[in-house]
CSV table of N, CA and C and ligand atoms in Angstrom, one decimal:
chain,number,residue,atom,x,y,z
A,61,UNK,N,8.9,-0.2,10.5
A,61,UNK,CA,7.8,0.4,9.7
A,61,UNK,C,6.8,-0.6,9.2
A,62,UNK,N,5.7,-0.2,8.7
A,62,UNK,CA,4.7,-1.1,8.2
A,62,UNK,C,3.8,-0.3,7.2
A,63,UNK,N,3.1,-1.0,6.4
A,63,UNK,CA,2.1,-0.4,5.6
A,63,UNK,C,0.8,-0.3,6.4
A,64,UNK,N,-0.1,0.6,6.0
A,64,UNK,CA,-1.3,0.9,6.8
A,64,UNK,C,-2.5,0.8,5.8
A,65,UNK,N,-3.6,0.1,6.3
A,65,UNK,CA,-4.8,0.1,5.5
A,65,UNK,C,-5.8,1.1,6.1
A,66,UNK,N,-6.3,2.0,5.2
A,66,UNK,CA,-7.0,3.1,5.7
A,66,UNK,C,-8.5,3.1,5.3
A,67,UNK,N,-9.2,4.2,5.5
A,67,UNK,CA,-10.6,4.3,5.4
A,67,UNK,C,-11.3,3.7,4.1
A,68,UNK,N,-10.7,3.8,2.9
A,68,UNK,CA,-11.4,3.3,1.7
A,68,UNK,C,-11.7,1.8,1.8
A,69,UNK,N,-10.9,1.1,2.7
A,69,UNK,CA,-11.2,-0.4,2.8
A,69,UNK,C,-12.5,-0.7,3.6
A,70,UNK,N,-12.9,0.3,4.4
A,70,UNK,CA,-14.1,0.0,5.2
A,70,UNK,C,-15.3,-0.3,4.2
A,71,UNK,N,-15.9,-1.5,4.4
A,71,UNK,CA,-17.0,-1.9,3.6
A,71,UNK,C,-16.6,-2.4,2.2
A,72,UNK,N,-15.3,-2.4,1.9
A,72,UNK,CA,-14.7,-2.9,0.7
A,72,UNK,C,-14.2,-4.3,0.8
A,73,UNK,N,-13.1,-4.4,1.7
A,73,UNK,CA,-12.5,-5.7,2.0
A,73,UNK,C,-12.3,-6.5,0.8
A,74,UNK,N,-11.7,-6.0,-0.2
A,74,UNK,CA,-11.5,-6.6,-1.5
A,74,UNK,C,-10.7,-7.9,-1.4
A,75,UNK,N,-9.7,-7.9,-0.6
A,75,UNK,CA,-8.7,-9.0,-0.3
A,75,UNK,C,-7.7,-9.3,-1.4
A,76,UNK,N,-7.6,-8.5,-2.5
A,76,UNK,CA,-6.6,-8.6,-3.5
A,76,UNK,C,-5.2,-8.5,-2.8
A,77,UNK,N,-5.2,-7.6,-1.8
A,77,UNK,CA,-3.9,-7.4,-1.1
A,77,UNK,C,-3.5,-8.7,-0.3
A,78,UNK,N,-4.5,-9.4,0.2
A,78,UNK,CA,-4.1,-10.6,1.0
A,78,UNK,C,-3.5,-11.6,0.0
A,79,UNK,N,-4.0,-11.7,-1.2
A,79,UNK,CA,-3.5,-12.6,-2.2
A,79,UNK,C,-2.0,-12.3,-2.6
A,80,UNK,N,-1.6,-11.1,-2.6
A,80,UNK,CA,-0.3,-10.7,-3.0
A,80,UNK,C,0.8,-10.6,-1.9
A,81,UNK,N,0.3,-10.5,-0.7
A,81,UNK,CA,1.2,-10.3,0.4
A,81,UNK,C,2.1,-11.6,0.6
A,82,UNK,N,3.4,-11.4,0.5
A,82,UNK,CA,4.3,-12.6,0.6
A,82,UNK,C,4.5,-13.2,2.0
A,83,UNK,N,4.1,-12.4,3.0
A,83,UNK,CA,4.3,-12.9,4.4
A,83,UNK,C,3.0,-13.1,5.1
A,84,UNK,N,1.9,-13.1,4.4
A,84,UNK,CA,0.5,-13.3,5.0
A,84,UNK,C,0.3,-12.5,6.3
A,85,UNK,N,0.6,-11.2,6.2
A,85,UNK,CA,0.4,-10.4,7.4
A,85,UNK,C,-0.9,-9.5,7.3
A,86,UNK,N,-1.7,-9.7,6.3
A,86,UNK,CA,-3.0,-9.0,6.2
A,86,UNK,C,-4.2,-9.8,6.6
A,87,UNK,N,-4.9,-9.3,7.6
A,87,UNK,CA,-6.0,-10.1,8.2
A,87,UNK,C,-7.2,-9.2,8.4
A,88,UNK,N,-8.4,-9.8,8.6
A,88,UNK,CA,-8.7,-11.3,8.5
A,88,UNK,C,-8.7,-11.7,7.0
A,89,UNK,N,-8.2,-12.9,6.7
A,89,UNK,CA,-8.4,-13.5,5.4
A,89,UNK,C,-9.9,-14.0,5.3
A,90,UNK,N,-10.3,-14.2,4.1
A,90,UNK,CA,-11.7,-14.7,3.8
A,90,UNK,C,-12.0,-16.0,4.6
A,91,UNK,N,-10.9,-16.8,4.8
A,91,UNK,CA,-11.2,-18.1,5.4
A,91,UNK,C,-11.0,-18.0,7.0
A,92,UNK,N,-10.9,-16.8,7.5
A,92,UNK,CA,-10.8,-16.7,9.0
A,92,UNK,C,-12.2,-16.3,9.5
A,93,UNK,N,-12.6,-16.7,10.7
A,93,UNK,CA,-13.9,-16.4,11.2
A,93,UNK,C,-14.2,-15.0,11.4
A,94,UNK,N,-13.2,-14.2,11.6
A,94,UNK,CA,-13.4,-12.7,11.9
A,94,UNK,C,-13.7,-12.0,10.6
A,95,UNK,N,-13.6,-12.6,9.4
A,95,UNK,CA,-13.7,-11.8,8.2
A,95,UNK,C,-15.1,-11.2,8.1
A,96,UNK,N,-16.1,-11.9,8.4
A,96,UNK,CA,-17.5,-11.4,8.2
A,96,UNK,C,-17.8,-10.1,9.0
A,97,UNK,N,-17.3,-10.2,10.3
A,97,UNK,CA,-17.6,-9.1,11.2
A,97,UNK,C,-16.6,-7.9,11.1
A,98,UNK,N,-15.5,-8.1,10.5
A,98,UNK,CA,-14.5,-7.0,10.4
A,98,UNK,C,-15.0,-6.0,9.4
A,99,UNK,N,-14.9,-4.7,9.7
A,99,UNK,CA,-15.3,-3.7,8.7
A,99,UNK,C,-14.3,-3.3,7.7
A,100,UNK,N,-13.0,-3.8,8.0
A,100,UNK,CA,-11.9,-3.5,7.1
A,100,UNK,C,-10.9,-4.6,7.3
A,101,UNK,N,-9.8,-4.6,6.5
A,101,UNK,CA,-8.7,-5.4,6.7
A,101,UNK,C,-7.6,-4.6,7.4
A,102,UNK,N,-6.6,-5.4,8.0
A,102,UNK,CA,-5.6,-4.7,8.7
A,102,UNK,C,-4.2,-5.4,8.4
A,103,UNK,N,-3.1,-4.6,8.6
A,103,UNK,CA,-1.8,-5.1,8.4
A,103,UNK,C,-1.1,-5.2,9.7
A,104,UNK,N,-0.5,-6.4,9.9
A,104,UNK,CA,0.2,-6.6,11.2
A,104,UNK,C,1.5,-5.7,11.2
A,105,UNK,N,1.6,-4.9,12.2
A,105,UNK,CA,2.7,-3.9,12.1
A,105,UNK,C,4.1,-4.5,12.3
A,106,UNK,N,4.2,-5.6,12.9
A,106,UNK,CA,5.5,-6.3,13.1
A,106,UNK,C,5.9,-7.3,12.0
A,107,UNK,N,4.9,-7.8,11.4
A,107,UNK,CA,5.1,-8.9,10.4
A,107,UNK,C,5.3,-8.3,9.0
A,108,UNK,N,4.8,-7.1,8.7
A,108,UNK,CA,4.9,-6.5,7.4
A,108,UNK,C,6.4,-6.2,7.1
A,109,UNK,N,6.8,-6.6,5.9
A,109,UNK,CA,8.2,-6.4,5.5
A,109,UNK,C,8.4,-5.2,4.5
A,110,UNK,N,7.4,-4.4,4.4
A,110,UNK,CA,7.4,-3.2,3.6
A,110,UNK,C,7.8,-3.4,2.2
A,111,UNK,N,7.2,-4.5,1.6
A,111,UNK,CA,7.6,-4.8,0.2
A,111,UNK,C,6.8,-3.9,-0.8
A,112,UNK,N,5.6,-3.4,-0.3
A,112,UNK,CA,4.8,-2.5,-1.1
A,112,UNK,C,3.9,-3.2,-2.2
A,113,UNK,N,3.9,-4.6,-2.2
A,113,UNK,CA,3.1,-5.3,-3.2
A,113,UNK,C,1.6,-5.1,-3.1
A,114,UNK,N,1.2,-4.8,-1.9
A,114,UNK,CA,-0.3,-4.7,-1.6
A,114,UNK,C,-0.8,-3.3,-2.2
A,115,UNK,N,0.1,-2.3,-2.3
A,115,UNK,CA,-0.4,-1.0,-2.7
A,115,UNK,C,-1.1,-1.0,-4.1
A,116,UNK,N,-0.4,-1.5,-5.1
A,116,UNK,CA,-1.1,-1.5,-6.5
A,116,UNK,C,-2.2,-2.5,-6.6
A,117,UNK,N,-2.2,-3.5,-5.7
A,117,UNK,CA,-3.3,-4.5,-5.7
A,117,UNK,C,-4.6,-4.0,-5.2
A,118,UNK,N,-4.6,-3.0,-4.4
A,118,UNK,CA,-5.8,-2.5,-3.8
A,118,UNK,C,-6.6,-1.6,-4.8
A,119,UNK,N,-7.9,-2.0,-5.1
A,119,UNK,CA,-8.7,-1.3,-6.1
A,119,UNK,C,-9.2,0.0,-5.6
A,120,UNK,N,-9.1,0.3,-4.3
A,120,UNK,CA,-9.7,1.6,-3.8
A,120,UNK,C,-8.6,2.4,-3.2
A,121,UNK,N,-7.3,2.1,-3.4
A,121,UNK,CA,-6.1,2.9,-3.0
A,121,UNK,C,-6.2,3.2,-1.5
A,122,UNK,N,-6.4,2.1,-0.7
A,122,UNK,CA,-6.5,2.3,0.7
A,122,UNK,C,-5.2,2.1,1.5
A,123,UNK,N,-4.2,1.6,0.8
A,123,UNK,CA,-3.0,1.2,1.5
A,123,UNK,C,-1.8,2.2,1.3
A,124,UNK,N,-1.2,2.6,2.4
A,124,UNK,CA,-0.1,3.5,2.3
A,124,UNK,C,1.1,3.1,3.2
A,125,UNK,N,2.3,3.5,2.8
A,125,UNK,CA,3.5,3.3,3.7
A,125,UNK,C,3.2,4.2,4.9
A,126,UNK,N,3.7,3.7,6.0
A,126,UNK,CA,3.4,4.4,7.3
A,126,UNK,C,3.7,5.9,7.2
A,127,UNK,N,4.8,6.3,6.7
A,127,UNK,CA,5.2,7.7,6.7
A,127,UNK,C,4.5,8.5,5.5
A,128,UNK,N,3.7,7.8,4.7
A,128,UNK,CA,3.0,8.4,3.6
A,128,UNK,C,1.5,8.4,3.8
A,129,UNK,N,1.1,7.9,5.0
A,129,UNK,CA,-0.3,7.9,5.3
A,129,UNK,C,-0.9,9.3,5.4
A,130,UNK,N,-1.9,9.6,4.6
A,130,UNK,CA,-2.5,10.9,4.6
A,130,UNK,C,-2.9,11.4,6.0
A,131,UNK,N,-2.7,12.7,6.2
A,131,UNK,CA,-3.0,13.2,7.6
A,131,UNK,C,-4.4,12.8,8.1
A,132,UNK,N,-5.4,12.9,7.2
A,132,UNK,CA,-6.8,12.6,7.6
A,132,UNK,C,-7.0,11.2,8.0
A,133,UNK,N,-6.1,10.3,7.6
A,133,UNK,CA,-6.2,8.9,8.0
A,133,UNK,C,-5.1,8.4,8.9
A,134,UNK,N,-4.4,9.3,9.6
A,134,UNK,CA,-3.4,8.9,10.5
A,134,UNK,C,-3.9,8.0,11.6
A,135,UNK,N,-5.2,8.2,12.0
A,135,UNK,CA,-5.7,7.4,13.1
A,135,UNK,C,-5.7,5.9,12.7
A,136,UNK,N,-5.6,5.6,11.4
A,136,UNK,CA,-5.6,4.2,11.0
A,136,UNK,C,-4.3,3.5,11.4
A,137,UNK,N,-3.3,4.2,11.6
A,137,UNK,CA,-2.0,3.6,12.1
A,137,UNK,C,-2.2,2.8,13.4
A,138,UNK,N,-2.9,3.5,14.3
A,138,UNK,CA,-3.3,2.9,15.5
A,138,UNK,C,-4.3,1.8,15.4
A,139,UNK,N,-5.3,2.1,14.5
A,139,UNK,CA,-6.4,1.1,14.3
A,139,UNK,C,-5.8,-0.2,13.8
A,140,UNK,N,-4.9,-0.2,12.8
A,140,UNK,CA,-4.3,-1.4,12.3
A,140,UNK,C,-3.5,-2.2,13.5
A,141,UNK,N,-2.7,-1.4,14.2
A,141,UNK,CA,-2.0,-2.0,15.3
A,141,UNK,C,-2.9,-2.7,16.4
A,142,UNK,N,-4.0,-1.9,16.7
A,142,UNK,CA,-4.9,-2.4,17.8
A,142,UNK,C,-5.6,-3.7,17.4
A,143,UNK,N,-5.8,-3.9,16.1
A,143,UNK,CA,-6.4,-5.1,15.7
A,143,UNK,C,-5.6,-6.4,16.1
A,144,UNK,N,-4.3,-6.2,16.2
A,144,UNK,CA,-3.5,-7.3,16.6
A,144,UNK,C,-3.0,-7.2,18.0
A,145,UNK,N,-3.8,-6.4,18.8
A,145,UNK,CA,-3.5,-6.2,20.2
A,145,UNK,C,-2.2,-5.5,20.5
A,146,UNK,N,-1.8,-4.6,19.6
A,146,UNK,CA,-0.6,-3.8,19.7
A,146,UNK,C,-0.8,-2.5,20.4
B,3,SF4,FE1,2.3,-7.6,2.9
B,3,SF4,FE2,4.2,-6.2,1.6
B,3,SF4,FE3,1.8,-5.1,2.0
B,3,SF4,FE4,3.5,-5.4,4.0
B,3,SF4,S1,3.8,-4.1,2.2
B,3,SF4,S2,1.3,-5.8,4.0
B,3,SF4,S3,4.5,-7.4,3.5
B,3,SF4,S4,2.2,-6.9,0.7
C-alpha cells in the first residue's frame, strides 16, 4: 500500500510533507529540477512505508491512505504511480 497525494496539492506544492517523510519518497523536492514544472507532488508507491506522517503535515489535506482516498480523487492513485513510471 502507499499514501496518495490528491487534487488539493495541485498548485499548492507546500512540501511540508517532504520534510517529514522518513524515507524521502515524496517528489519532486524543491531542490530537484522537476519541481518548477510539476503541478503537484507525488508519493512513490513502492517506497512509501505507510507511516502516515505526511497526512497532518499537509496544510490542504491532500494526502490519504490508499484505501481511504475519496472516490472523486481515485484517479490520483494512478497519477502518483505514473509519475514514477509505474
Ligand atoms: Fe512518507 Fe510516511 Fe507519507 Fe509514506 S506515509 S509518503 S513514508 S511520510
